[in-house]
mmCIF file of C-alpha atoms in Angstrom:
data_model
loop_
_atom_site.group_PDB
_atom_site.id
_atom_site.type_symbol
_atom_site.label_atom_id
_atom_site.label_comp_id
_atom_site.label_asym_id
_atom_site.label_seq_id
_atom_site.Cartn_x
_atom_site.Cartn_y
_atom_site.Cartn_z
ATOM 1 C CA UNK H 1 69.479 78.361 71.048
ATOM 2 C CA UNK H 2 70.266 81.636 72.506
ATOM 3 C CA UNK H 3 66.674 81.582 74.126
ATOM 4 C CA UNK H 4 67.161 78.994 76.105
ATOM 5 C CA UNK H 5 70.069 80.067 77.438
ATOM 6 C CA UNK H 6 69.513 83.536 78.370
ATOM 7 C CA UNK H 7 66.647 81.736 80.265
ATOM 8 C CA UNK H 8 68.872 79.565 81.962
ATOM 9 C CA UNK H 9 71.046 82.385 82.978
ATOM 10 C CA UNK H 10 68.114 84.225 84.419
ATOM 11 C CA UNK H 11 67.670 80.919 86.735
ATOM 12 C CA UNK H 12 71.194 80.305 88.188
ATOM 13 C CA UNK H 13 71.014 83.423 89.005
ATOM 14 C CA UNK H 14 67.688 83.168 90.728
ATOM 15 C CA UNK H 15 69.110 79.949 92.428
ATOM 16 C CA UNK H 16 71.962 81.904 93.510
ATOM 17 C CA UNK H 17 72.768 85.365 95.177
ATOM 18 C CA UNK H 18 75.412 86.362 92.632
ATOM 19 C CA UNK H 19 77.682 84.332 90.011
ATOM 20 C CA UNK H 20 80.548 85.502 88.399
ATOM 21 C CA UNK H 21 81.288 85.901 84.701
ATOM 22 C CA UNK H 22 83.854 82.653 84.893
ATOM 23 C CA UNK H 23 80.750 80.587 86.907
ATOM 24 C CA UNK H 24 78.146 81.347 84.435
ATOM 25 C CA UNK H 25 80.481 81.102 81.452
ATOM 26 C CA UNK H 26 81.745 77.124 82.763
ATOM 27 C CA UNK H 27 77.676 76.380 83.842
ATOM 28 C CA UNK H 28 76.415 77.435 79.857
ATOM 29 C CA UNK H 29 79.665 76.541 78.220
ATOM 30 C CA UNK H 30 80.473 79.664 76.710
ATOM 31 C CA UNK H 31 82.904 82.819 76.817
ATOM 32 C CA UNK H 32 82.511 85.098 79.349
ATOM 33 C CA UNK H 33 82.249 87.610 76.843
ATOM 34 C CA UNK H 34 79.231 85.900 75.500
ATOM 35 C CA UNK H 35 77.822 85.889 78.773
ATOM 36 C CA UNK H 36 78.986 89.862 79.186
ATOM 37 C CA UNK H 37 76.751 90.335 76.069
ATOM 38 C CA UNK H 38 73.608 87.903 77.338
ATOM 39 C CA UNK H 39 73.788 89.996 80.291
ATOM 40 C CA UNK H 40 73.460 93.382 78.615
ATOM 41 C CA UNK H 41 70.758 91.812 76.060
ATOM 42 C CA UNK H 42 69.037 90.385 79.603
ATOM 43 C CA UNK H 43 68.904 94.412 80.962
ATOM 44 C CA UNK H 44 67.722 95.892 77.178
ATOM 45 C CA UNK H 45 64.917 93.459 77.697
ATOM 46 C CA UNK H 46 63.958 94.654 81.112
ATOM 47 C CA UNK H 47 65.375 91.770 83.275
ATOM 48 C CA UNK H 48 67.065 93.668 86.291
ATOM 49 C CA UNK H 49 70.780 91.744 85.762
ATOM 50 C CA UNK H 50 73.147 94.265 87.831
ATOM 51 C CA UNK H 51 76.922 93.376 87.158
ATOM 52 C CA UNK H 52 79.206 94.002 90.324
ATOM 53 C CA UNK H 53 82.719 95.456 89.068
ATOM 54 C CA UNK H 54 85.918 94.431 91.114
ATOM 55 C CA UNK H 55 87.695 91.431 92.087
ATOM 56 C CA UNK H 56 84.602 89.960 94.077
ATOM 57 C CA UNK H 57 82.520 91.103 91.532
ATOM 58 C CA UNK H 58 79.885 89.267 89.515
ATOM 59 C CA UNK H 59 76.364 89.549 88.442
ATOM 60 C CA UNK H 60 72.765 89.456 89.792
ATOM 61 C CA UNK H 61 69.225 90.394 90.063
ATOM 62 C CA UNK H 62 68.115 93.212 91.583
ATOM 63 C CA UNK H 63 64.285 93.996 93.590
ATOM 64 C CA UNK H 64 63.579 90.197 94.536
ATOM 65 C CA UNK H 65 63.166 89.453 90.458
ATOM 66 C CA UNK H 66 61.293 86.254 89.667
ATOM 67 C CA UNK H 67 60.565 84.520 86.383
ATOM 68 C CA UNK H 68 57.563 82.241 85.740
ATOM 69 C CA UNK H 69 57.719 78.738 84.714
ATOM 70 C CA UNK H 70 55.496 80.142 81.527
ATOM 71 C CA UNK H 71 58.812 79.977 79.442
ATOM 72 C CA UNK H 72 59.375 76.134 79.370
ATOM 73 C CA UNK H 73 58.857 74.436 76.284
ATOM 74 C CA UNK H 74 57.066 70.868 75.898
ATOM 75 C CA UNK H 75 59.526 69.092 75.829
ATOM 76 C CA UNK H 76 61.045 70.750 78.974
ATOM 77 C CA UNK H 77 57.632 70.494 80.815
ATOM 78 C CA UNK H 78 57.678 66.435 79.842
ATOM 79 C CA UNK H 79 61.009 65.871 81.164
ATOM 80 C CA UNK H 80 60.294 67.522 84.210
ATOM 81 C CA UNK H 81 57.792 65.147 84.943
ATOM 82 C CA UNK H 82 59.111 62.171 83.949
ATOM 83 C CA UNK H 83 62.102 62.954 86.243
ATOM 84 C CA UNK H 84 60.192 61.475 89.493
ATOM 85 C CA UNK H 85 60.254 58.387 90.992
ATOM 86 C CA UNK H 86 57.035 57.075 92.473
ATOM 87 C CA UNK H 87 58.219 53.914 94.161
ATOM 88 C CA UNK H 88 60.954 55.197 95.818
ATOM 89 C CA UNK H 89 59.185 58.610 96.883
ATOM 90 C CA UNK H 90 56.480 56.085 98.301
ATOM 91 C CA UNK H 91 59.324 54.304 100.333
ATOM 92 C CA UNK H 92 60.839 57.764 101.434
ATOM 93 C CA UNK H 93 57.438 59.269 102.774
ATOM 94 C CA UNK H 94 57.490 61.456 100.295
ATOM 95 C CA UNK H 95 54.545 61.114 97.158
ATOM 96 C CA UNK H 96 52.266 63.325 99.188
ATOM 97 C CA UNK H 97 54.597 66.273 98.826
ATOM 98 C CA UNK H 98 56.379 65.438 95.408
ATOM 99 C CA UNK H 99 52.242 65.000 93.855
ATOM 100 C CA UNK H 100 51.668 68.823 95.535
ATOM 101 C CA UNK H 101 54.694 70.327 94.062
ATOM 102 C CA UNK H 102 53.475 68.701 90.541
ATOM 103 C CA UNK H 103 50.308 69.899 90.886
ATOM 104 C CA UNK H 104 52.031 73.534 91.781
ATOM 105 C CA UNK H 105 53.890 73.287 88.776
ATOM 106 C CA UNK H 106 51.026 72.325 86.826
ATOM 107 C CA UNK H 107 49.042 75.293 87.946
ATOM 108 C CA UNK H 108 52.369 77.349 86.702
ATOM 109 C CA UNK H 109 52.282 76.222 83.133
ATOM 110 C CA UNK H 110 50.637 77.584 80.339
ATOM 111 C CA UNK H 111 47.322 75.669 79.547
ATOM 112 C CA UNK H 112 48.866 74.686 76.114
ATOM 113 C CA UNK H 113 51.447 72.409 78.256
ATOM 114 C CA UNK H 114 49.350 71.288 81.027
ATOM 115 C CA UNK H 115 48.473 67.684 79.705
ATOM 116 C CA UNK H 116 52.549 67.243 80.159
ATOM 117 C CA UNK H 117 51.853 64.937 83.307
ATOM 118 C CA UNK H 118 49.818 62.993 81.380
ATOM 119 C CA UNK H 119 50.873 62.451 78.204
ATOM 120 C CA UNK H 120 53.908 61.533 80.011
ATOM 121 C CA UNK H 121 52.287 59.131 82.715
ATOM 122 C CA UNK H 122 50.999 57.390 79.237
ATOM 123 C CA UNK H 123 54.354 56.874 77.671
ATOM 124 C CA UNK H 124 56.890 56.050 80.161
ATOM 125 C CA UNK H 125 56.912 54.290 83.797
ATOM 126 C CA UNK H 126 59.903 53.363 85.920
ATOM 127 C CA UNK H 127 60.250 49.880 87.826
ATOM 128 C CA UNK H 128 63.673 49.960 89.405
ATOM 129 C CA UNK H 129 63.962 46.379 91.059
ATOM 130 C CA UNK H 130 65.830 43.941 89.002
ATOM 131 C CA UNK H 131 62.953 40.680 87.907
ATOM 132 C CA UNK H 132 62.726 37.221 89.380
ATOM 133 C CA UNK H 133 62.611 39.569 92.976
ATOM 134 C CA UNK H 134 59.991 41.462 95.120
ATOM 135 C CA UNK H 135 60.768 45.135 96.118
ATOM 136 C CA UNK H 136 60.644 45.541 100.015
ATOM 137 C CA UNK H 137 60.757 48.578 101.517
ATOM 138 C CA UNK H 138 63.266 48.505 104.308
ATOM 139 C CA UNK H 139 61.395 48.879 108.068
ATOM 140 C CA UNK H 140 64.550 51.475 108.924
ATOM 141 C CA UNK H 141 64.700 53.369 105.999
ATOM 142 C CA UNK H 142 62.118 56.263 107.057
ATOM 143 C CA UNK H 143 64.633 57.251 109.884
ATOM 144 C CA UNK H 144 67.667 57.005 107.884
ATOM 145 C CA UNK H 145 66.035 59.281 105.158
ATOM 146 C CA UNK H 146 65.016 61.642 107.849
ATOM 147 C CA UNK H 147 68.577 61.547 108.984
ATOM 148 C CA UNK H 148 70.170 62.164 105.319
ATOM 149 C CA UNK H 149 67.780 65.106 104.753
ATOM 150 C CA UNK H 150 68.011 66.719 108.026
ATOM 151 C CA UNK H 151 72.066 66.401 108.303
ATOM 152 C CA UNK H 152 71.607 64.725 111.431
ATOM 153 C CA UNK H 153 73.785 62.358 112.972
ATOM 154 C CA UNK H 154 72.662 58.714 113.256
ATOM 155 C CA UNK H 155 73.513 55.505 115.561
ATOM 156 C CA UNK H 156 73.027 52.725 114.438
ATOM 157 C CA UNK H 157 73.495 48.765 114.853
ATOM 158 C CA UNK H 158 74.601 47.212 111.229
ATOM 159 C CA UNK H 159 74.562 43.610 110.510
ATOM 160 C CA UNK H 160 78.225 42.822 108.691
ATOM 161 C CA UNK H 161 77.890 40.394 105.628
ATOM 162 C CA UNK H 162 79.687 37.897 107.769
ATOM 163 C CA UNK H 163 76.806 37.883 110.203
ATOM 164 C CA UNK H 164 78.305 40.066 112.816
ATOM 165 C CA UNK H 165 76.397 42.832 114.509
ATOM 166 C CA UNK H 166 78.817 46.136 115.163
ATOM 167 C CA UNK H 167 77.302 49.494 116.121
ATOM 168 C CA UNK H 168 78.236 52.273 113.954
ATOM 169 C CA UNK H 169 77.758 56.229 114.785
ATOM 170 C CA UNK H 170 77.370 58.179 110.943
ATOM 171 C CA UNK H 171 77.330 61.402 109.080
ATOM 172 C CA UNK H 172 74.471 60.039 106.785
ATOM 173 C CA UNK H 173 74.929 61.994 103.612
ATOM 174 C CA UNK H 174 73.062 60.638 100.798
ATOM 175 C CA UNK H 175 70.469 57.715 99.951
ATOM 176 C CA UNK H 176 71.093 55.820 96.184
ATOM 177 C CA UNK H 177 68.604 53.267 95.302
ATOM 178 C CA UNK H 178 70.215 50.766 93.071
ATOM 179 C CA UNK H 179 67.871 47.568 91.367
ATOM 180 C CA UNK H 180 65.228 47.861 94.349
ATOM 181 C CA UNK H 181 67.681 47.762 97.231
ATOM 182 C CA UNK H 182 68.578 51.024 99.422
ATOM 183 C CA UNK H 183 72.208 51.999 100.338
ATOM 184 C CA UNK H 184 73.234 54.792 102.364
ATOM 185 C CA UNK H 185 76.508 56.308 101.837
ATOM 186 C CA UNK H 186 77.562 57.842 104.995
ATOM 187 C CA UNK H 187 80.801 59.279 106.841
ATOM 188 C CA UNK H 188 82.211 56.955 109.428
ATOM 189 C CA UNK H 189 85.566 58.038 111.217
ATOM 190 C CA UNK H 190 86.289 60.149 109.001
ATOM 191 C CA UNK H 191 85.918 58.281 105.948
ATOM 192 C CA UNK H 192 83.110 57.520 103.308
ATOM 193 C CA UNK H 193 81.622 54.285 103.219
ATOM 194 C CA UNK H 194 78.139 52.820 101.849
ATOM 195 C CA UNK H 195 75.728 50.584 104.164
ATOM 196 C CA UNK H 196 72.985 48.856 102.836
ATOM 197 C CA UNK H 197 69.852 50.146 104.710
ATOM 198 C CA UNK H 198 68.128 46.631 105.127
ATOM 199 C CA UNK H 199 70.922 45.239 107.336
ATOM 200 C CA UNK H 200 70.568 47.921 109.995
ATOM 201 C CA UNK H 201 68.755 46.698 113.149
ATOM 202 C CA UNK H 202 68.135 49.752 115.047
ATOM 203 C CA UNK H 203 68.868 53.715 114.087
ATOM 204 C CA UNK H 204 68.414 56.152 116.172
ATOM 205 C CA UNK H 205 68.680 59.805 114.907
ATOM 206 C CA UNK H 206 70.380 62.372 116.702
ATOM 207 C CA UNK H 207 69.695 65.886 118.059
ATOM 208 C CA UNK H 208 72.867 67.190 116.878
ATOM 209 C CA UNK H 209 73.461 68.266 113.025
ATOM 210 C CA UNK H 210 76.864 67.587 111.198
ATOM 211 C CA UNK H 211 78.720 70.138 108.655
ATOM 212 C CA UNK H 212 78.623 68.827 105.419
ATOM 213 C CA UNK H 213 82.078 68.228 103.369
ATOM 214 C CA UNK H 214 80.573 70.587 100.276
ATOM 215 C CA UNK H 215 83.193 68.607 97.981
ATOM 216 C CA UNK H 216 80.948 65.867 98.901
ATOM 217 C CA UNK H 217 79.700 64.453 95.502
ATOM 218 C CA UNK H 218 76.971 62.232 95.585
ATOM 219 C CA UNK H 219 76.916 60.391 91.891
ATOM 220 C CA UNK H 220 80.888 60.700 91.902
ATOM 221 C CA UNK H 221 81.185 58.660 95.021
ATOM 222 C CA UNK H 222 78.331 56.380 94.252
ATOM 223 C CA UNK H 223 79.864 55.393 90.792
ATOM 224 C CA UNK H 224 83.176 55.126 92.200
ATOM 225 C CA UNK H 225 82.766 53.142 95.032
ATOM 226 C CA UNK H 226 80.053 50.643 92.966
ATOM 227 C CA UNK H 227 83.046 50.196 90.096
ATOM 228 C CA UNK H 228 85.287 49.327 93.166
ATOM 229 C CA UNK H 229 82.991 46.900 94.476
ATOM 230 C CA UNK H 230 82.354 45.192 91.315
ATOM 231 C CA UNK H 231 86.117 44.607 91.068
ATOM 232 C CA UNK H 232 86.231 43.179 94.430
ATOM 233 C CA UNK H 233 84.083 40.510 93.471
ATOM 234 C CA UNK H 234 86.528 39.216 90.826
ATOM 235 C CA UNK H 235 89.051 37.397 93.012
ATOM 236 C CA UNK H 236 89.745 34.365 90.976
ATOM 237 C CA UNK H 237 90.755 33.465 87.090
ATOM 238 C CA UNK H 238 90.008 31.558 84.098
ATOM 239 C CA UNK H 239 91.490 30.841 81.218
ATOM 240 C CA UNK H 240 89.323 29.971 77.919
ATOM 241 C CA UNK H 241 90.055 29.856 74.652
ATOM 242 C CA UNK H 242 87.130 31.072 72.706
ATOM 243 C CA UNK H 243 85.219 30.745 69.288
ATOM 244 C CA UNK H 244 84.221 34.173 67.983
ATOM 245 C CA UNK H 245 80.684 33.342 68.900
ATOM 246 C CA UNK H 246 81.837 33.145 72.393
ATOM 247 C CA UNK H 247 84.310 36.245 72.140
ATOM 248 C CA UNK H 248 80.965 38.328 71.024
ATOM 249 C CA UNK H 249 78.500 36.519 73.597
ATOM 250 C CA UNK H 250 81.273 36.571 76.129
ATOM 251 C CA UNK H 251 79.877 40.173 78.560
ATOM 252 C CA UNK H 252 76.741 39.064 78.061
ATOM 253 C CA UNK H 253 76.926 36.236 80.341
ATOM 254 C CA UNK H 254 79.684 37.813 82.955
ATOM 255 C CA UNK H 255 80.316 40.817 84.059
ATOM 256 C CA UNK H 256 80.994 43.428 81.203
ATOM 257 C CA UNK H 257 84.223 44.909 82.125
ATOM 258 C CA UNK H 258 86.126 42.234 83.178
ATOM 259 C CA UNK H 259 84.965 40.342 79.273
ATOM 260 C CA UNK H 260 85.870 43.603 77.876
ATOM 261 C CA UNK H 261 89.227 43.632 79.321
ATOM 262 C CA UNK H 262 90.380 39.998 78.849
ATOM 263 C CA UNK H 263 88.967 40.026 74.994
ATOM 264 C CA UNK H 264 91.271 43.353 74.450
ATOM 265 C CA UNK H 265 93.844 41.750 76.548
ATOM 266 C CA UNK H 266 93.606 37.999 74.849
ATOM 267 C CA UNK H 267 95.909 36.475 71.611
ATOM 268 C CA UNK H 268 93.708 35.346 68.854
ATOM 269 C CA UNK H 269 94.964 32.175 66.459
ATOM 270 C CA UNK H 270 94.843 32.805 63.041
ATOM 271 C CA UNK H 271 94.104 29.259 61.985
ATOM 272 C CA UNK H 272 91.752 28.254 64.105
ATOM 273 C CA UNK H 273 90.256 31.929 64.555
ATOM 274 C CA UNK H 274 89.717 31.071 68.418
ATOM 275 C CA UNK H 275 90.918 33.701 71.230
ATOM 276 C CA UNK H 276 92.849 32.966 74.003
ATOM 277 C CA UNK H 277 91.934 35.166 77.084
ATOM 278 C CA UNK H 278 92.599 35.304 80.855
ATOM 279 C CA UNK H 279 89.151 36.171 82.398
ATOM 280 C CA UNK H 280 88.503 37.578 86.459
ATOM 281 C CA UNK H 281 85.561 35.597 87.901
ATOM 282 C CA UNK H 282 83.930 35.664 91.455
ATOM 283 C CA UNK H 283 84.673 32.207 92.091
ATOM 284 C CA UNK H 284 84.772 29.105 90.379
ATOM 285 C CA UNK H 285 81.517 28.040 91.388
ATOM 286 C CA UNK H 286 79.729 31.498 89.674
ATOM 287 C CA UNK H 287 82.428 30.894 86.277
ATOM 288 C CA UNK H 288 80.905 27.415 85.896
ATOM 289 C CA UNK H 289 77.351 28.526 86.145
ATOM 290 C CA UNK H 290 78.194 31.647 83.951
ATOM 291 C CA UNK H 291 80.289 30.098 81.458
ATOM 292 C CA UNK H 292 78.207 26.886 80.731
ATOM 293 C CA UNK H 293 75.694 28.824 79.575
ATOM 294 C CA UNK H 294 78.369 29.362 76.049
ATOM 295 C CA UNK H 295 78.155 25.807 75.734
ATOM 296 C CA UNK H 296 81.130 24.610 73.041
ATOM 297 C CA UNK H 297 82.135 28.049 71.676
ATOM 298 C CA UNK H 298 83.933 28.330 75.329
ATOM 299 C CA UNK H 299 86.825 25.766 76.231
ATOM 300 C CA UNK H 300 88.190 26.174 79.802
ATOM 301 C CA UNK H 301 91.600 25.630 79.926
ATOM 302 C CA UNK H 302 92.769 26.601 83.792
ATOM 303 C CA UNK H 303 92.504 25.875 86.321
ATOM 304 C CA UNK H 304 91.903 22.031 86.295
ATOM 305 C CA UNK H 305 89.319 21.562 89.110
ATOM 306 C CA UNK H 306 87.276 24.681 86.588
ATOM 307 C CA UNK H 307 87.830 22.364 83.671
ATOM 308 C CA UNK H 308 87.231 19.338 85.124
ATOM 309 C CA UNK H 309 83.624 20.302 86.377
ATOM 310 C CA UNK H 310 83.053 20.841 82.598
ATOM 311 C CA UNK H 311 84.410 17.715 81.564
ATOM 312 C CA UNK H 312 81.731 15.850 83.596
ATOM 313 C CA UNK H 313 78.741 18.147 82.846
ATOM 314 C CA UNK H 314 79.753 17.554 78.995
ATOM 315 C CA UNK H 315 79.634 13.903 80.081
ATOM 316 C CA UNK H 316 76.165 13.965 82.018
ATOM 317 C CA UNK H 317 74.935 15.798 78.893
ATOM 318 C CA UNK H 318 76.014 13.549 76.247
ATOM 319 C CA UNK H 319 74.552 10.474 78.448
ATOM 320 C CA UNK H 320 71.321 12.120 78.491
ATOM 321 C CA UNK H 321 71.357 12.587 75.036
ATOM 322 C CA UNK H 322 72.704 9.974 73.702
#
């Protein structure tokens, strides 16, 4: 355990000019007298850590230091090659370089680690798109990546979800790829926003580079603003009483959260042993298509025109059967 993380020590602070005691202590999650003694083991062992005194202080590593990748363990070799993403490297112009660096890194290892690429490629692959859909790669995406990677600023003419065409000038900061589709989340007067790269009809990519907002974070924002969206969805309600078949089966056939919170939020009978709950639904159109799918362990109660639509599919269904 304490291997590993002098090791990791050694490589923040190859990453980084100098780190304090606090920094390193909060990045290994341990005391900063832990890392005061790591430090001194570091220099016993011949590892050139200098420690700066003063307020500004901190430590580093002296006469251009390097370590070798020769320390990782399998395991650490396997993850770091299961960590890529062929598809959308492909789509971002990118394989050529990302297959060099693994070859570098290859070439790095010890020879007792180097089948790590493949006895990885064996075991795992990664297909991001969602099924029942073909992955396309979006024409405008290559100049939006080189935009996001460059810090360049970026016109561009976006097509609105209502079918209206507005031009748009961004701070392109990051690229997610979410179940085969590519969003770009972007700064646009002066506030974040996320723009699905398919619906832009022309980019073009600026001369001039933007200063990146280094509070910026990339995953925060991206989970944020996805959770948001989801909730936006849900704009109408229903209200079923359900069997506890349908109370278990209930997130599996709508969205998650919004099940989760009308089961927690619902009244249960005791007789009957049926749950009352007040469910958030995109519409009533995507309820009845969800919801039919629990068959009797869901009764709709509200609204009427909802319960109504079930009322004559449970009719058309008994004719046919009958």
């Amino acid at each position: 355990m304490r291997a590993a993380r002098l090791i990791k020590l050694v490589l923040l602070l190859q990453s980084r000019p100098s780190m304090t005691a606090a920094e390193l202590a909060a990045e290994l999650e341990v005391s900063e007298r832990t890392i005061t003694r790591d430090a001194l083991a570091l220099s016993e062992a011949g590892v050139p850590v200098y420690a700066d005194r003063g307020r500004a202080g901190g430590y580093r590593l002296v006469g251009g230091y390097r370590t070798r990748l020769t320390g990782l363990a399998r395991g650490e070799a396997e993850a770091l090659f299961l960590s890529g993403l062929p598809g959308a490297l492909r789509d971002l112009g990118l394989a050529d370089a990302a297959s060099a660096a693994r070859l570098k890194v290859s070439a790095a290892l010890l020879p007792s680690l180097r089948d790590a690429p493949d006895a990885v490629g064996r075991r795992f692959h990664l297909d991001a798109p969602g099924w029942y859909q073909e992955p396309e790669t979006p024409e405008l995406l290559a100049p939006v990546a080189e935009a996001v990677w460059d810090d360049r600023r970026l016109s561009a003419r976006y097509l609105r979800g209502d079918g209206e065409e507005v031009e748009r000038e961004l701070e392109p900061y990051g690229l997610v790829l979410k179940a085969g589709v590519w969003y770009v989340c972007a700064r646009a007067d002066s506030s974040f926003r996320t723009y699905r790269v398919d619906r832009f009809t022309a980019v073009a990519v600026g001369e001039e580079r933007f200063v990146r907002d280094e509070d910026f974070d990339l995953p925060s924002f991206w989970e944020e603003r996805a959770a948001e969206f989801a909730r936006s969805l849900l704009r109408a309600e229903a209200v079923l009483r359900l069997s506890e078949a349908g109370a278990r089966r209930l997130p599996y056939v709508t969205d998650r959260a919004s099940a989760e919170e009308a089961l927690a939020a619902g009244s249960r009978d005791g007789e009957t042993g049926r749950t009352t709950v007040t469910l958030r639904v995109e519409s009533e159109e995507v309820a009845f298509s969800q919801l039919l799918g629990l068959g009797a362990e869901a009764e709709v109660l509200a609204p009427d025109s909802l319960r109504a639509r079930f009322e004559e599919a449970a009719r058309a269904l008994a004719g046919l059967y009958s």
